[in-house]
CSV table of C-alpha atoms in Angstrom, one decimal:
chain,number,residue,atom,x,y,z
A,9,MET,CA,48.5,-2.0,0.1
A,10,GLN,CA,47.0,-1.1,2.9
A,11,TYR,CA,44.5,1.5,2.9
A,12,VAL,CA,43.0,-1.7,-0.1
A,13,LYS,CA,43.3,-3.9,2.9
A,14,GLY,CA,41.8,-1.3,5.8
A,15,SER,CA,38.8,-0.2,2.9
A,16,TYR,CA,38.2,-4.2,2.6
A,17,ARG,CA,38.5,-5.3,6.0
A,18,ALA,CA,36.1,-2.4,7.0
A,19,ALA,CA,33.7,-3.0,4.3
A,20,THR,CA,33.5,-6.5,5.2
A,21,SER,CA,33.7,-5.9,8.5
A,22,PRO,CA,30.0,-7.4,11.8
A,23,ALA,CA,29.1,-3.6,11.5
A,24,ALA,CA,29.0,-3.1,8.5
A,25,GLN,CA,27.3,-6.3,7.4
A,26,ARG,CA,24.2,-6.1,9.9
A,27,THR,CA,24.0,-2.3,8.1
A,28,TYR,CA,23.7,-4.2,4.6
A,29,LEU,CA,22.1,-6.6,5.7
A,30,SER,CA,19.5,-3.7,7.9
A,31,ALA,CA,19.2,-2.2,4.0
A,32,ALA,CA,18.1,-5.1,2.5
A,33,LEU,CA,15.4,-5.8,4.8
A,34,PHE,CA,14.0,-1.7,5.0
A,35,ALA,CA,13.5,-2.0,0.9
A,36,ALA,CA,11.9,-4.9,0.7
A,37,ALA,CA,9.3,-3.9,3.1
A,38,SER,CA,9.0,-0.4,1.3
A,39,LEU,CA,8.8,-3.0,-1.7
A,40,ALA,CA,6.0,-5.2,-0.2
A,41,LEU,CA,4.1,-2.3,2.4
A,42,LEU,CA,4.4,-0.4,-1.6
A,43,ALA,CA,2.7,-3.5,-3.3
A,44,ILE,CA,0.0,-3.4,-0.6
A,45,ALA,CA,-1.3,0.2,-1.0
A,46,ALA,CA,-1.2,-0.6,-5.2
A,47,LEU,CA,-3.6,-3.3,-4.2
A,48,ALA,CA,-5.7,-1.5,-2.1
A,49,TYR,CA,-5.9,1.6,-4.0
A,50,PRO,CA,-8.6,-0.7,-6.1
A,51,ILE,CA,-10.5,-2.7,-3.7
A,52,PHE,CA,-11.1,1.2,-1.6
A,53,TYR,CA,-12.1,2.7,-5.2
A,54,TYR,CA,-14.9,0.1,-6.2
A,55,ASN,CA,-16.1,0.2,-2.8
A,56,TYR,CA,-15.8,3.8,-2.6
A,57,VAL,CA,-16.6,5.1,-5.7
A,58,PRO,CA,-20.3,4.0,-7.1
A,59,LYS,CA,-21.0,3.1,-10.5
A,60,LYS,CA,-21.9,6.1,-13.5
A,61,VAL,CA,-25.0,4.9,-15.0
A,62,ILE,CA,-27.2,2.2,-13.8
A,63,SER,CA,-29.7,0.8,-17.0
A,64,ILE,CA,-32.3,-2.2,-15.5
A,65,PRO,CA,-34.9,-2.6,-18.5
A,66,VAL,CA,-38.3,-3.4,-17.3
A,67,HIS,CA,-40.5,-5.4,-19.0
A,68,LEU,CA,-44.5,-4.2,-19.6
A,69,GLN,CA,-47.2,-6.8,-18.4
A,70,TYR,CA,-49.9,-6.0,-21.2
A,71,ASP,CA,-54.3,-7.0,-20.3
A,72,SER,CA,-53.3,-7.4,-16.6
A,73,GLY,CA,-54.4,-4.0,-15.5
A,74,LEU,CA,-55.7,-0.7,-17.4
A,75,HIS,CA,-51.9,0.3,-18.2
A,76,PRO,CA,-49.7,-1.2,-18.5
A,77,TYR,CA,-47.0,-2.5,-15.6
A,78,GLY,CA,-43.6,-3.8,-14.6
A,79,VAL,CA,-41.8,-4.5,-11.7
A,80,THR,CA,-38.0,-5.5,-11.1
A,81,SER,CA,-35.2,-5.6,-9.3
A,82,LEU,CA,-32.5,-3.0,-9.1
A,83,SER,CA,-28.5,-3.2,-9.1
A,84,SER,CA,-26.8,-3.4,-6.3
A,85,ASN,CA,-24.3,-1.2,-6.8
A,86,LEU,CA,-26.0,1.1,-5.5
A,87,MET,CA,-24.9,3.3,-2.9
A,88,LEU,CA,-26.6,5.7,-0.1
A,89,GLU,CA,-25.7,9.1,0.8
A,90,GLN,CA,-26.1,8.9,-3.2
A,91,ALA,CA,-27.3,11.4,-6.0
A,92,TYR,CA,-28.9,10.0,-8.6
A,93,ASP,CA,-30.8,11.2,-11.8
A,94,VAL,CA,-33.5,8.6,-12.7
A,95,SER,CA,-35.2,8.4,-14.9
A,96,VAL,CA,-37.1,6.2,-17.6
A,97,GLU,CA,-36.7,5.9,-21.8
A,98,LEU,CA,-40.2,4.4,-23.8
A,99,THR,CA,-38.9,3.5,-26.9
A,100,VAL,CA,-42.3,4.5,-29.2
A,101,PRO,CA,-43.2,3.8,-32.6
A,102,ARG,CA,-45.2,6.9,-34.9
A,103,SER,CA,-47.9,5.6,-34.6
A,104,PRO,CA,-51.7,6.5,-35.3
A,105,PRO,CA,-52.8,5.2,-31.9
A,106,ASN,CA,-49.7,6.3,-30.3
A,107,LEU,CA,-50.4,10.2,-32.1
A,108,ASP,CA,-52.9,10.5,-31.0
A,109,LYS,CA,-52.6,10.2,-27.4
A,110,GLY,CA,-51.6,13.2,-26.5
A,111,ASN,CA,-51.2,14.0,-22.9
A,112,PHE,CA,-50.4,10.9,-19.7
A,113,MET,CA,-48.7,10.5,-17.1
A,114,VAL,CA,-45.6,8.1,-15.6
A,115,ALA,CA,-45.4,6.8,-11.9
A,116,LEU,CA,-42.5,5.1,-11.4
A,117,TYR,CA,-42.4,3.7,-7.0
A,118,ALA,CA,-38.7,2.7,-5.3
A,119,MET,CA,-39.5,-0.1,-3.0
A,120,LYS,CA,-38.1,-2.0,0.2
A,121,SER,CA,-39.3,-4.9,-0.8
A,122,VAL,CA,-39.5,-7.7,-3.3
A,123,PRO,CA,-42.1,-9.2,-5.5
A,124,GLU,CA,-42.4,-13.1,-6.0
A,125,ASN,CA,-42.0,-13.1,-9.4
A,126,PRO,CA,-39.7,-9.1,-10.3
A,127,ALA,CA,-40.5,-9.7,-14.0
A,128,LEU,CA,-44.2,-10.9,-13.8
A,129,SER,CA,-43.9,-13.4,-16.5
A,130,PHE,CA,-46.8,-15.0,-17.4
A,131,SER,CA,-48.6,-17.5,-14.5
A,132,LEU,CA,-51.6,-17.9,-12.9
A,133,ALA,CA,-50.2,-16.3,-9.4
A,134,GLY,CA,-48.2,-14.2,-11.8
A,135,ALA,CA,-52.3,-12.7,-13.5
A,136,ALA,CA,-53.5,-12.6,-10.4
A,137,GLU,CA,-50.8,-10.4,-8.1
A,138,ASP,CA,-51.6,-7.5,-7.6
A,139,PRO,CA,-49.2,-4.7,-8.8
A,140,TYR,CA,-49.9,-2.0,-5.9
A,141,ALA,CA,-49.8,-4.3,-3.0
A,142,HIS,CA,-45.9,-3.7,-2.4
A,143,VAL,CA,-47.1,-0.1,-3.4
A,144,THR,CA,-48.0,1.0,0.7
A,145,GLU,CA,-46.0,3.9,3.3
A,146,ASP,CA,-43.1,1.6,4.6
A,147,ASN,CA,-42.5,-0.3,1.6
A,148,VAL,CA,-41.7,2.9,-0.6
A,149,VAL,CA,-38.4,4.2,-0.4
A,150,PHE,CA,-39.0,6.8,-3.4
A,151,MET,CA,-42.3,8.2,-5.9
A,152,SER,CA,-42.0,10.1,-8.0
A,153,ARG,CA,-45.4,11.0,-11.6
A,154,ARG,CA,-44.9,12.5,-14.2
A,155,PRO,CA,-45.8,13.8,-17.5
A,156,THR,CA,-45.1,12.9,-21.2
A,157,LEU,CA,-46.2,13.5,-25.0
A,158,ILE,CA,-44.3,12.0,-28.1
A,159,PRO,CA,-43.1,14.9,-30.2
A,160,TYR,CA,-45.7,16.6,-32.6
A,161,THR,CA,-44.4,16.7,-36.2
A,162,ASP,CA,-46.3,19.5,-38.8
A,163,PRO,CA,-47.7,16.8,-41.5
A,164,LEU,CA,-46.0,18.8,-44.2
A,165,VAL,CA,-42.6,18.6,-42.9
A,166,ARG,CA,-43.0,15.1,-42.4
A,167,THR,CA,-44.2,14.6,-46.0
A,168,ALA,CA,-41.5,16.3,-47.2
A,169,SER,CA,-38.9,15.2,-44.5
A,170,ARG,CA,-39.6,10.9,-46.2
A,171,LEU,CA,-39.1,11.9,-49.9
A,172,LEU,CA,-36.2,13.9,-49.1
A,173,PHE,CA,-34.6,11.4,-47.1
A,174,LEU,CA,-37.2,7.9,-48.2
A,175,PHE,CA,-33.6,5.9,-49.1
A,176,TYR,CA,-32.9,5.9,-45.3
A,177,HIS,CA,-36.2,5.7,-44.7
A,178,VAL,CA,-36.7,2.1,-47.3
A,179,LEU,CA,-32.8,0.7,-46.0
A,180,TYR,CA,-33.7,1.8,-42.4
A,181,PRO,CA,-37.6,1.6,-41.6
A,182,ASP,CA,-37.4,0.5,-38.0
A,183,HIS,CA,-35.2,3.9,-37.3
A,184,ALA,CA,-37.2,6.5,-39.4
A,185,GLU,CA,-40.9,5.6,-37.2
A,186,THR,CA,-38.9,5.4,-34.2
A,187,THR,CA,-38.6,8.3,-31.1
A,188,THR,CA,-36.9,7.7,-27.6
A,189,LEU,CA,-38.9,9.2,-24.8
A,190,ARG,CA,-37.0,10.1,-21.9
A,191,ILE,CA,-38.7,11.3,-19.0
A,192,PRO,CA,-37.1,12.5,-15.5
A,193,MET,CA,-38.3,10.4,-12.7
A,194,GLY,CA,-36.1,13.0,-10.2
A,195,GLU,CA,-33.1,15.2,-10.1
A,196,LEU,CA,-30.5,15.1,-7.4
A,197,VAL,CA,-32.9,11.5,-5.1
A,198,GLU,CA,-30.7,10.7,-2.5
A,199,PHE,CA,-30.9,7.2,-0.2
A,200,LYS,CA,-31.1,7.8,3.5
A,201,ASP,CA,-31.3,5.2,5.4
A,202,VAL,CA,-32.3,2.1,3.6
A,203,LEU,CA,-31.6,1.2,-0.2
A,204,PRO,CA,-34.4,-0.3,-2.3
A,205,LEU,CA,-35.1,-3.8,-3.9
A,206,SER,CA,-37.8,-3.2,-7.0
A,207,VAL,CA,-39.7,-0.9,-9.2
A,208,LEU,CA,-42.4,-0.4,-10.0
A,209,LEU,CA,-43.0,0.9,-13.4
A,210,ASP,CA,-46.7,1.7,-14.6
A,211,VAL,CA,-47.4,3.8,-18.0
A,212,GLN,CA,-50.8,5.6,-17.4
A,213,ALA,CA,-51.4,5.9,-21.1
A,214,GLY,CA,-53.7,2.5,-21.7
A,215,GLN,CA,-53.6,-0.9,-22.6
A,216,THR,CA,-54.0,0.8,-26.3
A,217,LEU,CA,-50.4,2.8,-25.8
A,218,GLN,CA,-47.6,0.6,-28.4
A,219,VAL,CA,-44.1,0.2,-26.9
A,220,TYR,CA,-41.2,-1.1,-27.7
A,221,SER,CA,-39.2,-0.6,-24.6
A,222,ALA,CA,-38.5,0.2,-21.7
A,223,THR,CA,-36.1,1.4,-19.2
A,224,VAL,CA,-34.9,3.2,-15.3
A,225,THR,CA,-31.6,5.1,-16.2
A,226,LEU,CA,-30.0,6.1,-12.7
A,227,VAL,CA,-27.2,8.5,-13.0
A,228,ALA,CA,-24.6,8.9,-10.6
A,229,ARG,CA,-23.7,12.5,-9.4
A,230,LEU,CA,-20.0,12.9,-8.0
A,231,THR,CA,-19.1,15.4,-6.2
A,232,GLY,CA,-16.1,16.0,-3.9
A,233,ILE,CA,-13.0,13.3,-3.8
A,234,ARG,CA,-15.7,10.7,-5.9
A,235,TRP,CA,-15.7,13.6,-8.9
A,236,ALA,CA,-12.2,13.2,-8.9
A,237,MET,CA,-11.7,9.7,-8.0
A,238,TYR,CA,-13.5,8.9,-11.4
A,239,ASN,CA,-12.9,11.9,-13.8
A,240,HIS,CA,-9.1,11.8,-13.1
A,241,ARG,CA,-8.0,7.7,-12.4
A,242,ILE,CA,-4.8,7.9,-13.2
A,243,ILE,CA,-4.0,11.6,-11.0
A,244,SER,CA,-6.2,10.1,-8.9
A,245,PHE,CA,-3.6,6.6,-8.1
A,246,VAL,CA,-0.8,7.9,-8.1
A,247,VAL,CA,-1.2,10.2,-5.2
A,248,CYS,CA,-4.1,7.9,-3.6
A,249,THR,CA,-1.0,4.8,-3.3
A,250,THR,CA,1.0,7.2,-1.9
A,251,ALA,CA,-0.6,8.7,0.1
A,252,PHE,CA,-1.2,5.2,1.4
A,253,TRP,CA,2.3,3.5,0.9
A,254,ILE,CA,4.2,6.8,3.9
A,255,ALA,CA,1.3,6.0,6.0
A,256,GLU,CA,2.8,1.9,5.8
A,257,MET,CA,5.5,2.9,6.2
A,258,VAL,CA,5.2,5.8,9.3
A,259,PHE,CA,3.1,3.2,11.4
A,260,ALA,CA,5.8,0.5,10.9
A,261,VAL,CA,8.4,2.3,11.7
A,262,LEU,CA,6.0,3.4,15.0
A,263,VAL,CA,5.6,0.0,15.8
A,264,TRP,CA,9.5,-1.4,15.0
A,265,LEU,CA,10.9,1.4,17.4
A,266,ILE,CA,8.1,0.7,19.8
A,267,LEU,CA,9.3,-3.1,19.1
A,268,SER,CA,12.9,-2.2,20.1
A,269,HIS,CA,12.4,-0.2,23.0
A,270,ALA,CA,10.8,-3.1,24.6
A,271,GLY,CA,13.9,-5.9,23.7
A,272,SER,CA,16.2,-3.6,24.3
A,273,SER,CA,14.2,-2.4,28.2
A,274,GLU,CA,13.2,-6.3,28.7
A,275,SER,CA,17.5,-7.8,27.6
A,276,PRO,CA,19.8,-5.8,30.1
A,277,GLY,CA,21.8,-8.3,29.9
A,278,SER,CA,23.0,-7.8,26.3
A,279,GLN,CA,24.3,-4.4,27.6
A,280,GLU,CA,26.6,-5.6,29.4
A,281,VAL,CA,28.3,-7.3,26.1
A,282,GLU,CA,27.7,-4.0,24.0
A,283,ALA,CA,30.0,-2.2,26.9
A,284,ASP,CA,32.6,-5.3,26.9
A,285,VAL,CA,33.3,-4.6,22.5
A,286,GLY,CA,35.2,-2.3,22.0
A,287,TYR,CA,36.6,-0.4,18.7
A,288,ALA,CA,39.5,-0.3,17.6
A,289,SER,CA,40.6,3.5,17.0
A,290,ASP,CA,42.2,3.5,13.6
A,291,PRO,CA,40.9,0.8,11.7
A,292,TRP,CA,42.3,1.6,8.3
A,293,THR,CA,45.1,0.1,10.7
A,294,GLY,CA,44.5,-3.6,10.0
A,295,ALA,CA,43.9,-4.5,13.7
A,296,THR,CA,40.4,-6.5,14.8
A,297,PRO,CA,38.0,-4.4,14.9
A,298,PHE,CA,36.1,-6.1,17.8
A,299,ASP,CA,37.9,-7.0,21.2
A,300,SER,CA,36.6,-7.8,24.7
A,301,ARG,CA,37.5,-6.7,27.9
A,302,SER,CA,39.1,-10.0,28.4
A,303,GLU,CA,41.1,-10.1,25.6
A,304,ARG,CA,42.5,-6.8,26.5
A,305,ASP,CA,42.5,-7.6,30.5
A,306,GLU,CA,44.8,-10.6,29.1
A,307,ARG,CA,46.9,-8.3,26.1
A,308,VAL,CA,48.2,-5.8,29.5
A,309,LYS,CA,49.1,-7.9,31.7
A,310,LYS,CA,51.1,-10.3,28.3
A,311,GLU,CA,52.8,-6.2,27.9
A,312,GLU,CA,53.6,-6.2,31.8
A,313,ASP,CA,55.3,-9.4,31.9
A,314,ASP,CA,57.2,-8.8,29.0
A,315,ASP,CA,58.3,-4.7,30.3
A,316,ASP,CA,59.6,-7.0,33.8
A,317,ASP,CA,61.3,-8.9,31.2
A,318,ASP,CA,63.0,-6.0,29.4
A,319,VAL,CA,63.5,-4.6,32.9
A,320,LYS,CA,65.7,-7.5,34.4
A,321,ILE,CA,67.4,-7.6,31.1
A,322,LYS,CA,69.1,-4.5,31.7
A,323,GLU,CA,69.4,-4.1,34.9
A,324,GLU,CA,71.8,-7.6,34.1
A,325,SER,CA,73.7,-6.0,31.4
A,326,SER,CA,74.7,-2.4,33.6
A,327,GLU,CA,76.0,-4.7,36.4
A,328,ARG,CA,78.1,-5.8,33.3
A,329,GLU,CA,79.5,-3.5,31.9
A,330,THR,CA,80.7,-2.8,36.2
A,331,LEU,CA,82.0,-5.8,36.3
A,332,VAL,CA,84.5,-4.8,32.8
A,333,ASP,CA,85.3,-1.5,33.8
A,334,GLN,CA,86.9,-2.8,37.0
A,335,PRO,CA,91.0,-3.2,37.0
A,336,ALA,CA,92.7,-6.5,36.5
A,337,ASP,CA,93.9,-6.3,39.6
A,338,ASP,CA,91.0,-6.8,41.9
A,339,GLU,CA,89.8,-10.1,40.5
A,340,GLU,CA,89.3,-11.5,43.4
A,341,ASP,CA,87.1,-8.5,44.4
A,342,GLY,CA,85.2,-8.9,40.9
A,343,ASP,CA,84.7,-12.9,41.4
A,344,ASP,CA,82.7,-12.3,44.9
A,345,VAL,CA,81.6,-9.1,44.1
A,346,TRP,CA,80.4,-11.4,39.8
A,347,ARG,CA,79.6,-14.4,42.5
A,348,GLU,CA,77.7,-12.5,44.4
A,349,SER,CA,75.7,-10.3,41.9
A,350,GLY,CA,75.0,-14.0,40.3
A,351,ALA,CA,74.1,-15.9,43.2
A,352,GLY,CA,69.9,-14.8,42.3
A,353,THR,CA,70.6,-15.3,37.8
A,354,SER,CA,71.0,-17.7,35.5
A,355,PHE,CA,74.7,-16.7,34.1
A,356,SER,CA,76.7,-19.8,35.5
A,357,HIS,CA,80.4,-19.4,37.4
A,358,LYS,CA,81.9,-20.7,33.8
A,359,LYS,CA,81.0,-17.5,31.9
A,360,GLY,CA,81.3,-14.9,34.7
A,361,GLY,CA,85.2,-16.2,34.9
A,362,SER,CA,85.3,-15.2,31.2
A,363,LEU,CA,84.3,-11.6,32.1
A,364,ARG,CA,87.4,-11.7,34.7
A,365,ARG,CA,89.2,-13.0,31.4
A,366,ARG,CA,88.2,-10.0,29.0
A,367,SER,CA,89.0,-7.8,31.7
A,368,SER,CA,92.3,-8.8,32.8
A,369,ARG,CA,93.3,-8.3,29.3
A,370,GLY,CA,91.3,-5.0,28.4
A,371,GLY,CA,93.5,-3.7,31.5
A,372,ARG,CA,97.1,-5.2,30.7
A,373,SER,CA,96.6,-3.5,27.7
């Protein structure tokens, strides 16, 4: 039972309570820093890893110049010093005018400025504005001009294909007579100093070219850490979150050590108070685990007083034994001796007389 009480006192001692509190605070701080690290990774991913594919539709303008053209604003997802593959996609019908065009050129200009009317919808100002007014050496960030051609198909093969897939051509006539031209305009294009804000697409095939839709596509060529974060997202999340959390914990421990050292150096009186605190030699005995210096002094003083009282009592008992051992005919001398010895004690003469009678009876016997 004593060991159970001792273990309970040790478990509920102030030192143990401080240990429990420190462990709870450490666990709470660790969980809070882990949550911050888990929240910081998506923010870092969004700001560091670019968007993989950026597709921008371009609305071509006809009867406004020699060739159909279009101006549109670029997305804000572009990043500096990131390689992109730039291409243009034209969806055109396989009509006789388009098949008779042969080869034609497609020009693309990326500019730092944004025209007043990016879509160049029909208006007097838009019709009067020259799209090439913004194409200057200082304003152009990237430019490219590439050729393209509608794929040629032999007439006999085309006729046999129509007869074989006649039912499909009847159900989906638009897909059957449509082709998509993909023109690569640039490979590994990087923007060093400034990002483009708009692009000008000029299809140099004359006003008779028939186009369903036009699209400018930028595909990011990811390498290194960006490639790993994009292709292995779960592993990257675990690794980066753990690294962020370890860095936060190391920094928090360093800050705590610095603050504790500064606090201990600023308050020297606390060290004196700690020096006055003493621990029991055996916490299992049930003693008070902490005694101050004043309490120890009072306890030592009390023990010295008790020792003095014990010494006095022992001296008195020895004197009594000597009186008992004396013979009966020396009563007068014993009386004198007892009177002299009991002068400074708390025993009265009556008590001394009783002792003489007992000693005399002992002598007679």
